PDB file of C-alpha atoms in Angstrom:
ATOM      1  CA  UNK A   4     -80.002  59.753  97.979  1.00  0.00           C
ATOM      2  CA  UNK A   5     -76.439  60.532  98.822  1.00  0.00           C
ATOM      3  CA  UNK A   6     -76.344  57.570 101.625  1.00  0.00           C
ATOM      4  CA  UNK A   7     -77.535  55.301  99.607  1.00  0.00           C
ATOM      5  CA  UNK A   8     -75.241  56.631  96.545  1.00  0.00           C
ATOM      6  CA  UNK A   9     -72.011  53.917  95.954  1.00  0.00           C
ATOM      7  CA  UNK A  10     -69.607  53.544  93.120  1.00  0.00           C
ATOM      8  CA  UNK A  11     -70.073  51.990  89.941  1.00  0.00           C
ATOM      9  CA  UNK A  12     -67.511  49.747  89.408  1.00  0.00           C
ATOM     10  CA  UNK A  13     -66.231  49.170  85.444  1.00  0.00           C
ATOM     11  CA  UNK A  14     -62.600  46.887  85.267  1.00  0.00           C
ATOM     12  CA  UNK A  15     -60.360  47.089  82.788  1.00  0.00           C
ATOM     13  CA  UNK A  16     -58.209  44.364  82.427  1.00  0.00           C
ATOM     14  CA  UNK A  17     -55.641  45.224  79.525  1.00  0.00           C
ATOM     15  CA  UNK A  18     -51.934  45.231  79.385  1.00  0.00           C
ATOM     16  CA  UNK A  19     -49.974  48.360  81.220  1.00  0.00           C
ATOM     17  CA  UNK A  20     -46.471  46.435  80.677  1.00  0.00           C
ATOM     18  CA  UNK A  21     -45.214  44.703  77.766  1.00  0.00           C
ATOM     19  CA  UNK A  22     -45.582  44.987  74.438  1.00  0.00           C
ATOM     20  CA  UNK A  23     -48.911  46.675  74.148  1.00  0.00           C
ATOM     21  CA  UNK A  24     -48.839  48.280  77.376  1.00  0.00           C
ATOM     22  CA  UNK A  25     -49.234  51.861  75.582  1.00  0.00           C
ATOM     23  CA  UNK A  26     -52.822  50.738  74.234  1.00  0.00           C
ATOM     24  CA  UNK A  27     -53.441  49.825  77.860  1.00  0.00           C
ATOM     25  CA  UNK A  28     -52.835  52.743  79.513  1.00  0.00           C
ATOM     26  CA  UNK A  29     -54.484  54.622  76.561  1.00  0.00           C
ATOM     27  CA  UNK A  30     -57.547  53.212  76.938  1.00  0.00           C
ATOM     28  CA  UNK A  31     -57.209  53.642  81.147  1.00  0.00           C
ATOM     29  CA  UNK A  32     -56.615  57.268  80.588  1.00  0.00           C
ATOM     30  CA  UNK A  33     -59.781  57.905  77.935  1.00  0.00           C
ATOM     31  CA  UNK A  34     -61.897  55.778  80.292  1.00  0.00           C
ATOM     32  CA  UNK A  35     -60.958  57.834  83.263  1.00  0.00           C
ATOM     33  CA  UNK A  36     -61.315  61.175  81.653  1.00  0.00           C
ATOM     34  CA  UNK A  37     -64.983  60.304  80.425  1.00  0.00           C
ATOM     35  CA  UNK A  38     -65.812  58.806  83.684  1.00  0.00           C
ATOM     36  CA  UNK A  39     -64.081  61.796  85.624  1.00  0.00           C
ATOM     37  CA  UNK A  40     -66.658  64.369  83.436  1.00  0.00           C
ATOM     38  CA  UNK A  41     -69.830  62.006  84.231  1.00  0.00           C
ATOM     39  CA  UNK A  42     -68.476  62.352  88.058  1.00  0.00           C
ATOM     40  CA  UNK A  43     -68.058  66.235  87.819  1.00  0.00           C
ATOM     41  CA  UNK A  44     -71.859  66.678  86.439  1.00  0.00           C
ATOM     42  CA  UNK A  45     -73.079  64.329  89.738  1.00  0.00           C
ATOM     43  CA  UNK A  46     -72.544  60.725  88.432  1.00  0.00           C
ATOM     44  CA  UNK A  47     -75.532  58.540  87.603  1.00  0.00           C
ATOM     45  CA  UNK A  48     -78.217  58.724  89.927  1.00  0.00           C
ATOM     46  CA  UNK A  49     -75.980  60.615  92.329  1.00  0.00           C
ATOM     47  CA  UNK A  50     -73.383  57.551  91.944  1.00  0.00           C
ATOM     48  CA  UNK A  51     -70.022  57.826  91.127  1.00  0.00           C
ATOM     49  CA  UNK A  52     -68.258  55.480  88.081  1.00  0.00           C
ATOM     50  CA  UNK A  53     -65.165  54.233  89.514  1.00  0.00           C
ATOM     51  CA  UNK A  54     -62.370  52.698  87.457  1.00  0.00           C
ATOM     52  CA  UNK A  55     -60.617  49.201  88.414  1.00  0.00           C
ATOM     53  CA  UNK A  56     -57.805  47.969  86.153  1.00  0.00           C
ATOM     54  CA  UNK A  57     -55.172  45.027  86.178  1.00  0.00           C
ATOM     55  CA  UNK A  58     -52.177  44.205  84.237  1.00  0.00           C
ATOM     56  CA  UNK A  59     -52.591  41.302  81.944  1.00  0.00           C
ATOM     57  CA  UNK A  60     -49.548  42.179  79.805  1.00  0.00           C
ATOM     58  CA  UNK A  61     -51.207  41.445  77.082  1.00  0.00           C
ATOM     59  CA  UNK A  62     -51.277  37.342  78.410  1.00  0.00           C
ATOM     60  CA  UNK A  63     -54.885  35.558  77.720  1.00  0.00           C
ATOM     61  CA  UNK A  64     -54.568  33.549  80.376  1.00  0.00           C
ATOM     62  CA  UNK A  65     -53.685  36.603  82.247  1.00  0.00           C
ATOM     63  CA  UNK A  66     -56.627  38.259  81.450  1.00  0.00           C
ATOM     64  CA  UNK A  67     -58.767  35.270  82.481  1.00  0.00           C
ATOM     65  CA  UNK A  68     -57.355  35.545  85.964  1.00  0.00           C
ATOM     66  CA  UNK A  69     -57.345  38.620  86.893  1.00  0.00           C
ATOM     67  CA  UNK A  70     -61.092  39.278  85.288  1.00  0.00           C
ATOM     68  CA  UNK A  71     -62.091  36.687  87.662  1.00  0.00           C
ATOM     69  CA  UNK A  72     -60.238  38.254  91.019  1.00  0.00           C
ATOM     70  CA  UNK A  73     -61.668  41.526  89.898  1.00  0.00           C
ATOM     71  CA  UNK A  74     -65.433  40.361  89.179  1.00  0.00           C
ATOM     72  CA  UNK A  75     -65.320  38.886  92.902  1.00  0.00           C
ATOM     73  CA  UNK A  76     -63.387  41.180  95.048  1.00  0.00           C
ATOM     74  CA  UNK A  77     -65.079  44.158  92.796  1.00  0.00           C
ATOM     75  CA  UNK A  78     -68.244  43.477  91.398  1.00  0.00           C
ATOM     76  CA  UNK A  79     -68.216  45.583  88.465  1.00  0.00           C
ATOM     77  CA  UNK A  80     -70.773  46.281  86.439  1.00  0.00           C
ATOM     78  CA  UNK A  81     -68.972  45.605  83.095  1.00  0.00           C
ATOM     79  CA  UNK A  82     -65.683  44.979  81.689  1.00  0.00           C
ATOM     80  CA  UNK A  83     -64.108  47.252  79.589  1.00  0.00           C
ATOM     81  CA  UNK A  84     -61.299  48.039  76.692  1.00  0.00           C
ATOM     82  CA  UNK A  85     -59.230  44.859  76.864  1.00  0.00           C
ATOM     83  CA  UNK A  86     -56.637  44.544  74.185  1.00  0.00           C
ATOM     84  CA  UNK A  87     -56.062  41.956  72.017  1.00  0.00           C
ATOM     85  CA  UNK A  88     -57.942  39.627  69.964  1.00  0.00           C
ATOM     86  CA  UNK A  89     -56.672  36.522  71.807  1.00  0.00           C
ATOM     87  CA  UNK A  90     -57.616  38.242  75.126  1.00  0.00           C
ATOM     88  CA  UNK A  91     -61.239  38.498  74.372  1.00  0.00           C
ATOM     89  CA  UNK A  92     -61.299  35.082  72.835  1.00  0.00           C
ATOM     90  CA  UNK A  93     -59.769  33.575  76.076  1.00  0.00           C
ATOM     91  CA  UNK A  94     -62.306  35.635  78.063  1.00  0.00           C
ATOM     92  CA  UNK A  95     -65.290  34.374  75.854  1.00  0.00           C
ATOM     93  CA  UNK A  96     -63.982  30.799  75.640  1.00  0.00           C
ATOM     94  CA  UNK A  97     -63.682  30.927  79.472  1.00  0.00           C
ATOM     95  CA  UNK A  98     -67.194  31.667  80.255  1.00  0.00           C
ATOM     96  CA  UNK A  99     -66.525  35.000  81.902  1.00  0.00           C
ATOM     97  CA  UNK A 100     -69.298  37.149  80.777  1.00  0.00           C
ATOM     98  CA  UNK A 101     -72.028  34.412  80.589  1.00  0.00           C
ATOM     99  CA  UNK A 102     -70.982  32.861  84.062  1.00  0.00           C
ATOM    100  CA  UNK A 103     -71.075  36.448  85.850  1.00  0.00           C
ATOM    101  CA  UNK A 104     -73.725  37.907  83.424  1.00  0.00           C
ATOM    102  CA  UNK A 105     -71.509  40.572  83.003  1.00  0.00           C
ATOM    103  CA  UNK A 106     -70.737  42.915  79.759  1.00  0.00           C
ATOM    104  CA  UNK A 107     -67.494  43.171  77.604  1.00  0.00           C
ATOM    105  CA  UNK A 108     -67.777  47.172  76.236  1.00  0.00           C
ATOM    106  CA  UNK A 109     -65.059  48.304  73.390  1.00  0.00           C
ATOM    107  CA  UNK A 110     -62.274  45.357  73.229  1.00  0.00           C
ATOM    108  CA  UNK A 111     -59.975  46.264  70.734  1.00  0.00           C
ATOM    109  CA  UNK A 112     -60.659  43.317  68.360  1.00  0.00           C
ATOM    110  CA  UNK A 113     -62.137  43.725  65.390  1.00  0.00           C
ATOM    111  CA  UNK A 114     -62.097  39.976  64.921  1.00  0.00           C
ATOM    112  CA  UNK A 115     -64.982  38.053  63.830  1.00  0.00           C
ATOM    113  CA  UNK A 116     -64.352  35.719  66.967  1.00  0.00           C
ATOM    114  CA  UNK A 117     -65.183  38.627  68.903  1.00  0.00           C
ATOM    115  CA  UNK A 118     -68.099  40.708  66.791  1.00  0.00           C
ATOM    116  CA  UNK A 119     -71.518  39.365  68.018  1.00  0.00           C
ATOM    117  CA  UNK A 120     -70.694  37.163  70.618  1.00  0.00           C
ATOM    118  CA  UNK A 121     -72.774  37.199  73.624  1.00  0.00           C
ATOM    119  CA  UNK A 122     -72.057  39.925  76.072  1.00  0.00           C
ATOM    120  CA  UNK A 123     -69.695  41.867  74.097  1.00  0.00           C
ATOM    121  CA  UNK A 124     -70.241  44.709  72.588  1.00  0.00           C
ATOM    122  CA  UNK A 125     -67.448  46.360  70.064  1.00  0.00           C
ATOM    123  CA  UNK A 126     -67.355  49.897  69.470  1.00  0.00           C
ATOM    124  CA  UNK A 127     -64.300  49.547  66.730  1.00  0.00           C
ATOM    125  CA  UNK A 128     -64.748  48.296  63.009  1.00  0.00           C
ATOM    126  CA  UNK A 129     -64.488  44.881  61.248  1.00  0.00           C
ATOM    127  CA  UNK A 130     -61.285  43.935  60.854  1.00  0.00           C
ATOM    128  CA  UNK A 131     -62.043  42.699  57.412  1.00  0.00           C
ATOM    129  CA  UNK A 132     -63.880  46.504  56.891  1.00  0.00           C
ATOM    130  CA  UNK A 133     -60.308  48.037  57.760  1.00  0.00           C
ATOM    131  CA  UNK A 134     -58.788  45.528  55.195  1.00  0.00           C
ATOM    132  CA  UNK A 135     -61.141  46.414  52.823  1.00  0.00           C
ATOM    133  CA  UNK A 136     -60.355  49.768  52.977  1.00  0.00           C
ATOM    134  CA  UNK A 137     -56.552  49.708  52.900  1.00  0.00           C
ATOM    135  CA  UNK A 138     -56.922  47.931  49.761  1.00  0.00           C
ATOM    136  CA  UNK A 139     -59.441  50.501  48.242  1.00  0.00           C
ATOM    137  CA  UNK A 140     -56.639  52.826  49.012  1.00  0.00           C
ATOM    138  CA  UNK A 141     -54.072  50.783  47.754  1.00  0.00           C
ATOM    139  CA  UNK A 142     -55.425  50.043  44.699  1.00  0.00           C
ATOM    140  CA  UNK A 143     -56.567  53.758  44.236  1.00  0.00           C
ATOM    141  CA  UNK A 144     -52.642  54.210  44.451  1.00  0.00           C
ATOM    142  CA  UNK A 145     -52.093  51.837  41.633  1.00  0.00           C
ATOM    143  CA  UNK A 146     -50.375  49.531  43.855  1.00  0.00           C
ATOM    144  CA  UNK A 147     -51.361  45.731  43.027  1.00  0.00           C
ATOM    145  CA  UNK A 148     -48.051  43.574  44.871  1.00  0.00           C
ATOM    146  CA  UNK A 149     -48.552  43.408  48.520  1.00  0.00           C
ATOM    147  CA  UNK A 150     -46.321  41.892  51.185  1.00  0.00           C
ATOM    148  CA  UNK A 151     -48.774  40.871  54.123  1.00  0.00           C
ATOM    149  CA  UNK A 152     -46.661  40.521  57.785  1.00  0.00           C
ATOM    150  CA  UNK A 153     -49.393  39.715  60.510  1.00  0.00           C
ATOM    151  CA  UNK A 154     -49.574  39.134  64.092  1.00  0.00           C
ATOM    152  CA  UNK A 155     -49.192  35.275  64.604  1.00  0.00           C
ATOM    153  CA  UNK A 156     -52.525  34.964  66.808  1.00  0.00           C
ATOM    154  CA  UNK A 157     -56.454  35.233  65.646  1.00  0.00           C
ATOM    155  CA  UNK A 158     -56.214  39.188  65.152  1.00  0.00           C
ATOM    156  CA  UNK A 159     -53.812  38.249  62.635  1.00  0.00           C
ATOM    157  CA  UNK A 160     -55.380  35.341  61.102  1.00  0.00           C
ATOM    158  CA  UNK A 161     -58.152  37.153  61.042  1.00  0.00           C
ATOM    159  CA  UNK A 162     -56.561  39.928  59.153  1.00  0.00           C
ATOM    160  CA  UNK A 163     -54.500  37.884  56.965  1.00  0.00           C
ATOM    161  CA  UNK A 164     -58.060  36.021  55.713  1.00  0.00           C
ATOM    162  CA  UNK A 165     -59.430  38.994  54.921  1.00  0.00           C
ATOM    163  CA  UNK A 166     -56.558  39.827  52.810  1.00  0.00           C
ATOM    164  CA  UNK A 167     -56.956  37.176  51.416  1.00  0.00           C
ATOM    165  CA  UNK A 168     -60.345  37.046  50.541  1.00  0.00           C
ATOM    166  CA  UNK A 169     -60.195  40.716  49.266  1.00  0.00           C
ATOM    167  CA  UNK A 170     -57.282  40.894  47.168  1.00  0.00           C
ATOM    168  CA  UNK A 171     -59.065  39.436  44.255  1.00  0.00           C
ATOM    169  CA  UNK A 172     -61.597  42.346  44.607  1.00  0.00           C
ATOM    170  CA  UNK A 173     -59.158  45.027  43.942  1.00  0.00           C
ATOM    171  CA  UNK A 174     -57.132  42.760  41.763  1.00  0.00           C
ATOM    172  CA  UNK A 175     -53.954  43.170  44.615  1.00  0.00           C
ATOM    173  CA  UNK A 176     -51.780  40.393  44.370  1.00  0.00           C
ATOM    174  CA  UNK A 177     -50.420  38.889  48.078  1.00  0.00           C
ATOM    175  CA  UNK A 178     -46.681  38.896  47.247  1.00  0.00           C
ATOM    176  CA  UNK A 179     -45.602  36.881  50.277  1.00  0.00           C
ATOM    177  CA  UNK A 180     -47.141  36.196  54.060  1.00  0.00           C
ATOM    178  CA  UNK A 181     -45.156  36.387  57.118  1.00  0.00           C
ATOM    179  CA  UNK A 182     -46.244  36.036  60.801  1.00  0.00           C
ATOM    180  CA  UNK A 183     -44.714  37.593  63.911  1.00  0.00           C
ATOM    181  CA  UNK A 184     -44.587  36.925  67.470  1.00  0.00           C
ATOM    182  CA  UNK A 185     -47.248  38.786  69.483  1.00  0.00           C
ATOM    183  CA  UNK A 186     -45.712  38.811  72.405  1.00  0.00           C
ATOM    184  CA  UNK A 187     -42.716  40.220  71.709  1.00  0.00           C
ATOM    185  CA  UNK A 188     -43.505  42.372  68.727  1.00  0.00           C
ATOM    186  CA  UNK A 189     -40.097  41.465  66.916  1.00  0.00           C
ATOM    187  CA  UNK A 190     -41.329  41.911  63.306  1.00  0.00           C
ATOM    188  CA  UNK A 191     -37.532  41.465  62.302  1.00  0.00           C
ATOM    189  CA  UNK A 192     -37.489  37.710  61.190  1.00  0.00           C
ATOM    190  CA  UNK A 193     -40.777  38.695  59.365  1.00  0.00           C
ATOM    191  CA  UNK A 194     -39.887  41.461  57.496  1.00  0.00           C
TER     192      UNK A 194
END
């Protein structure tokens, strides 16, 4: 069994520069502490889960890319933890998963671009679930004016229409609506 044993490959592909390169390397470091534990009890079937990431900083077309080199120099058995709506969504829209028959496991997108596609399996709440419950707690705070600044991308679209569609529900009022740049983060010119 142990010459036959090999790794098991999982790839993240998620940004570890830029803007969002702390929820990269975040995820990288949860996915190689849970893997390292599996490895310490004697892997899976005697097989040990080895970790292959890539810096997309936090580009779709990025992500696209380098999924690609990784899924042919690597083979991995899924992909795993990418960041950002549009990332998935590029990934999807690109035929990744379906053309390799290969898994997406926790992106961090709650968007319902994402939620039930083919292949991908989310591990985080609805974004529309998490707006629903910041305005529960809003409005349990007697606060009914809201100024909505969102991420100019579908994660924020997506939040901003659930916002949207919500308010009503708690009787919240949407004060004013204001995108951002996603790349840069600059929420200055928003606020």
């Amino acid at each position: 069994a142990a010459a036959a044993a090999k790794d098991i490959v999982i790839a993240q592909v998620a940004p570890f520069s830029g803007v969002q390169a702390s929820a990269g390397m975040s995820y990288a470091a949860g996915l190689r502490l849970a893997f390292a534990a599996v490895n310490a009890a004697g892997g899976i079937n005697g097989n040990q889960i080895r970790l292959v990431t890539a810096d997309d900083a936090y580009k779709p077309d990025e992500t696209v890319r380098l999924a690609k080199e990784i899924i042919a120099k690597e083979s991995p058995v899924a992909l795993a933890a990418t960041v950002g709506t549009a990332n998935a969504d590029a990934l999807i829209k690109a035929n990744v998963l379906a053309d390799n028959g290969i898994a997406l496991v926790g992106p961090s997108s709650g968007a319902s671009s994402v939620i039930g596609k083919p292949g991908v399996f989310v591990t985080k709440a609805s974004y529309a679930d998490e707006v629903n419950q910041l305005l529960t707690t809003l409005s349990s705070m007697g606060l009914s004016r809201v100024a909505v600044v969102y991420q100019d991308d579908g994660y924020g679209k997506d939040l901003l229409d659930a916002a949207v569609a919500l308010a009503p529900k708690y009787k919240v009022e949407l004060v004013a609506r204001a995108p951002y740049d996603r790349i840069t983060g600059d929420i200055a010119p928003a606020v």
